[in-house]
XYZ file of N, CA and C in Angstrom:
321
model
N -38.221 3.971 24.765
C -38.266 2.628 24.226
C -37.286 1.742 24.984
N -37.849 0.620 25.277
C -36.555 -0.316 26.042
C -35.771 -0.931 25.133
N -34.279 -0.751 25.764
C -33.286 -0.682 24.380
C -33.084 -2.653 23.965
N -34.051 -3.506 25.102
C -34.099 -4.709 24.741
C -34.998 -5.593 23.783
N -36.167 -4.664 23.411
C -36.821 -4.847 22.833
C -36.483 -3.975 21.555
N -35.887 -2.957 21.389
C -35.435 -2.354 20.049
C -35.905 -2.350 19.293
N -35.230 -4.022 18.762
C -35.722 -4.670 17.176
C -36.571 -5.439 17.456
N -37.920 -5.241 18.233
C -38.836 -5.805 18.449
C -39.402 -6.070 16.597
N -40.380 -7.243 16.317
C -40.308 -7.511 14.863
C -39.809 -6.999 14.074
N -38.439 -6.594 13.865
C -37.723 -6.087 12.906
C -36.720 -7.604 12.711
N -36.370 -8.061 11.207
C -35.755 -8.784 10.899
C -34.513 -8.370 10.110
N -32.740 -8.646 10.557
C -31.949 -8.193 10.574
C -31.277 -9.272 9.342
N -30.808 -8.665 8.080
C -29.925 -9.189 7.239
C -28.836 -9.740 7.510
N -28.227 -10.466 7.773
C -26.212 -10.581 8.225
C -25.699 -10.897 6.724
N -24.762 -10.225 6.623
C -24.309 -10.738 5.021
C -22.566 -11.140 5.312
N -22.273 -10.892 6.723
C -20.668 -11.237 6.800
C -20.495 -13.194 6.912
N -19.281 -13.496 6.391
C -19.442 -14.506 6.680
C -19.535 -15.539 7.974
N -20.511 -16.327 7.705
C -21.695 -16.760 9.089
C -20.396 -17.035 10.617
N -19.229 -17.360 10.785
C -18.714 -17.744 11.298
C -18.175 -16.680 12.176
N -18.434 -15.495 11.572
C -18.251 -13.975 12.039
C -19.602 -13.333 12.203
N -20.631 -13.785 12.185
C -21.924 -13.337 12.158
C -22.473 -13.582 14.214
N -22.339 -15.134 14.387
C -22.467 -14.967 15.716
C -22.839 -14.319 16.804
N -21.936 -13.123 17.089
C -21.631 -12.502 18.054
C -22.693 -11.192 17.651
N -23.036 -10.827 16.745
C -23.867 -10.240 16.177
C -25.560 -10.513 16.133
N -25.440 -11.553 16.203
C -26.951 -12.221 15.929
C -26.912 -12.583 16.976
N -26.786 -12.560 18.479
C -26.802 -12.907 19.505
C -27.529 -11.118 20.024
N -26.537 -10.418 20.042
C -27.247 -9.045 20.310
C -28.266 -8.459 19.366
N -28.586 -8.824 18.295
C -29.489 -8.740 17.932
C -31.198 -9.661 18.473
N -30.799 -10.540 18.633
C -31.692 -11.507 19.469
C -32.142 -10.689 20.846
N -30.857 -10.324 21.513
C -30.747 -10.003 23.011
C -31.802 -8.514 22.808
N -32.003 -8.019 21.411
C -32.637 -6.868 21.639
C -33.982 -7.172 20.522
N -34.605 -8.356 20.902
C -35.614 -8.892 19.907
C -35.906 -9.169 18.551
N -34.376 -8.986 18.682
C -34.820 -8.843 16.601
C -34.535 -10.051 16.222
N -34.731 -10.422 14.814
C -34.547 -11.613 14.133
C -33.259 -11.589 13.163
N -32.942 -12.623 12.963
C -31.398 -12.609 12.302
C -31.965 -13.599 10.845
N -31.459 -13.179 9.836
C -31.448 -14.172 8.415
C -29.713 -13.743 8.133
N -29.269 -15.230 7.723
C -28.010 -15.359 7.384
C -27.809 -15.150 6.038
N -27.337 -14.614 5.258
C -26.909 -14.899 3.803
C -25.173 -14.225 3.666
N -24.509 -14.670 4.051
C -23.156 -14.699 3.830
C -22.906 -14.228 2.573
N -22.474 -13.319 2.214
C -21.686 -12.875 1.085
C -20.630 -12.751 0.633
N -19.381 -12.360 1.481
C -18.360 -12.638 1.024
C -17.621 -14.013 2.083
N -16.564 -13.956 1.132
C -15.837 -15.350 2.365
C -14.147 -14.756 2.416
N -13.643 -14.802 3.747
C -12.676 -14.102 3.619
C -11.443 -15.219 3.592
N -10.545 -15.046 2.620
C -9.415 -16.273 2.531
C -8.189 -15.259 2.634
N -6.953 -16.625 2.139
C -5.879 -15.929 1.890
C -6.120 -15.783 0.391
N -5.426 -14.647 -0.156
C -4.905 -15.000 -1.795
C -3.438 -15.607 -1.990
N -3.671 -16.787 -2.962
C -2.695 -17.643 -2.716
C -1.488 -17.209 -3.119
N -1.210 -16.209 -3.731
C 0.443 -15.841 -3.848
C 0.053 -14.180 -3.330
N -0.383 -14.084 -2.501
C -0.441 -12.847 -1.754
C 0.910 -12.232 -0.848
N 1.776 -13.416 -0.535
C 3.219 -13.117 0.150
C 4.548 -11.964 -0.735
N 4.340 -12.433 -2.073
C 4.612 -12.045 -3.591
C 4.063 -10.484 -3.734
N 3.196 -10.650 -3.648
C 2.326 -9.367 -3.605
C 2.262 -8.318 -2.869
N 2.563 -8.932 -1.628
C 2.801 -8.176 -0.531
C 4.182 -7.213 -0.970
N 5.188 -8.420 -0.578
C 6.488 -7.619 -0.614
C 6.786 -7.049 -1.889
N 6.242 -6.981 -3.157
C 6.515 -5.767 -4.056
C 6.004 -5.056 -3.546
N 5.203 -4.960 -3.093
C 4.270 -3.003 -2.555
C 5.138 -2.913 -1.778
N 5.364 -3.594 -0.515
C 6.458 -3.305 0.511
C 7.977 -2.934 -0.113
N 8.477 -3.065 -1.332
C 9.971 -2.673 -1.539
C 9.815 -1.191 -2.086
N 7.899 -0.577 -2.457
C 7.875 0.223 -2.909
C 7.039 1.495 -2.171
N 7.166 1.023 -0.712
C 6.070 1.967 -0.015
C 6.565 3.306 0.035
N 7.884 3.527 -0.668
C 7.970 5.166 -0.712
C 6.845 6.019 -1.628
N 5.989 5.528 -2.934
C 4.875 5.594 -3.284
C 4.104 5.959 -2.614
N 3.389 5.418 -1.400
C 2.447 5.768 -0.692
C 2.329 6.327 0.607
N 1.293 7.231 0.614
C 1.426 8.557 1.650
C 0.480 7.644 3.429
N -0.155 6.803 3.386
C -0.709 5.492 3.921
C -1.091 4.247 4.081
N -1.165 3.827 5.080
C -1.676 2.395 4.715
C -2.762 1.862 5.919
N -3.685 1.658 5.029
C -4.854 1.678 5.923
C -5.409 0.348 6.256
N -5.693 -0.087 7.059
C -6.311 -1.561 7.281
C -7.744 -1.306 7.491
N -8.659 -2.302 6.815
C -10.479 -2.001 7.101
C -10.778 -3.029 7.775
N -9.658 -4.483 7.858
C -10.604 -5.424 8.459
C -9.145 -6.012 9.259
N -9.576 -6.406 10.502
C -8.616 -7.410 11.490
C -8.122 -8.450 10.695
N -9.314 -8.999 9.867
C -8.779 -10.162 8.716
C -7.525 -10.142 8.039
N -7.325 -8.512 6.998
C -6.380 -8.374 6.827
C -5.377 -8.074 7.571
N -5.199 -7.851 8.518
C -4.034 -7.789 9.475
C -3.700 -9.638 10.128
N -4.643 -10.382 9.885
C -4.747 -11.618 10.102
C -3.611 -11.876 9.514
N -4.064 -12.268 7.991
C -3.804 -12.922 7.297
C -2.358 -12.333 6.723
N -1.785 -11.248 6.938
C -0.435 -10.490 6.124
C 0.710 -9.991 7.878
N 0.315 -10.583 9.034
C 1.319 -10.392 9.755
C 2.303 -11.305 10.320
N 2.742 -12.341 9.236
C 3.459 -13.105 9.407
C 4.562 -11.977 8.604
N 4.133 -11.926 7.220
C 5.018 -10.730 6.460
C 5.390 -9.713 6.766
N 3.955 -8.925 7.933
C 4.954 -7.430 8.435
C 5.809 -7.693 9.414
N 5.687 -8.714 10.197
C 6.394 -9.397 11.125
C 7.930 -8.959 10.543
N 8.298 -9.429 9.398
C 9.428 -10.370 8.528
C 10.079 -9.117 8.072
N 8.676 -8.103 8.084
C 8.811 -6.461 6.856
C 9.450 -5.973 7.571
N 9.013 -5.361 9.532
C 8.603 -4.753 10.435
C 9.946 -3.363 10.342
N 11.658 -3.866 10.471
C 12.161 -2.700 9.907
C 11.579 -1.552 9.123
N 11.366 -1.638 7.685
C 10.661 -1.219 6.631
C 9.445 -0.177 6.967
N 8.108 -1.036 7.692
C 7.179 -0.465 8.044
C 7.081 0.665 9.101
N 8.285 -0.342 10.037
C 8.063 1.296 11.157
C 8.664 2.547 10.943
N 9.107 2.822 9.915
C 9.613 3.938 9.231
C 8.484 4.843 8.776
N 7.441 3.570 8.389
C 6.492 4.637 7.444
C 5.668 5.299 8.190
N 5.180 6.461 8.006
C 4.637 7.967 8.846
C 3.726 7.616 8.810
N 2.545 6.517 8.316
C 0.933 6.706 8.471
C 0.306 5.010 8.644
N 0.352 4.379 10.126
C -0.342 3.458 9.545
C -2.043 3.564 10.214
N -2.860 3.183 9.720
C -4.136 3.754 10.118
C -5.118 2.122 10.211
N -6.009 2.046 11.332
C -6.671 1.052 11.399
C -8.141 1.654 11.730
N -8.991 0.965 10.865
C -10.277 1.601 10.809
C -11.132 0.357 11.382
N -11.908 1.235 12.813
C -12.561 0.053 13.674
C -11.800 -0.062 14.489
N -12.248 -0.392 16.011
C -11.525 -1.038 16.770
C -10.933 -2.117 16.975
N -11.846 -3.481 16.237
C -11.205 -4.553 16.417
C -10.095 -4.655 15.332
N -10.298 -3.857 14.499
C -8.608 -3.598 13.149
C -7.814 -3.469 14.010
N -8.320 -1.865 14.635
C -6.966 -1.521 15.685
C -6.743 -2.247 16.952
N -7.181 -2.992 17.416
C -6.849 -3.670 18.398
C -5.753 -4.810 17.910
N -6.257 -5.357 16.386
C -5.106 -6.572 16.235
C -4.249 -5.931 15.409
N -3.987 -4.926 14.728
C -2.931 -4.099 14.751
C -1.736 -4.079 15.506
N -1.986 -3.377 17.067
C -1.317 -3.637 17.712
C -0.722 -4.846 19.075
N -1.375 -5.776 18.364
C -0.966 -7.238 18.888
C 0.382 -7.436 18.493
């Protein structure tokens, strides 16, 4: 099968939000398929999330990891590990799931 035609009439759901969808619906195109947008979640800050943060952070002897699922969250909370960063590099497990997590991980 030619891997450009693929999704020859196959029509592809995107449910991330559209602004992150893009790059996705482009290779999907590039391999014939069709793209429908319906955005489902929307990714923000939570507004006293700084608060939030640093109690878990005064208490990470509790936890055996800390896992990141989306670059977003590493977005949006590395002004704080920045601020944390003593603290964190102590801790034995940090784990980024996906490459583009782990890529802005270690930015």
């Amino acid at each position: 099968m030619d891997p450009e035609k693929f999704l020859k009439n196959k029509t592809i759901l995107l449910t991330r939000p559209f602004e992150q969808s893009q790059e996705l619906a482009n290779q999907i195109a590039n391999a014939a398929g069709k793209t429908v947008f319906l955005p489902l979640v929307k990714i923000a800050k939570i507004a006293d999330r700084e608060k939030k943060i640093e109690n878990t952070l005064a208490q990470l002897e509790k936890y055996d990891d800390i896992i990141f699922l989306s670059r977003y969250a590493i977005h949006f909370i590395s002004d704080i590990f920045k601020k944390n960063w003593d603290k964190l590099k102590k801790f034995p497990k940090i784990t980024a799931i996906g490459e583009a997590t782990a890529k802005k991980l270690v930015q």
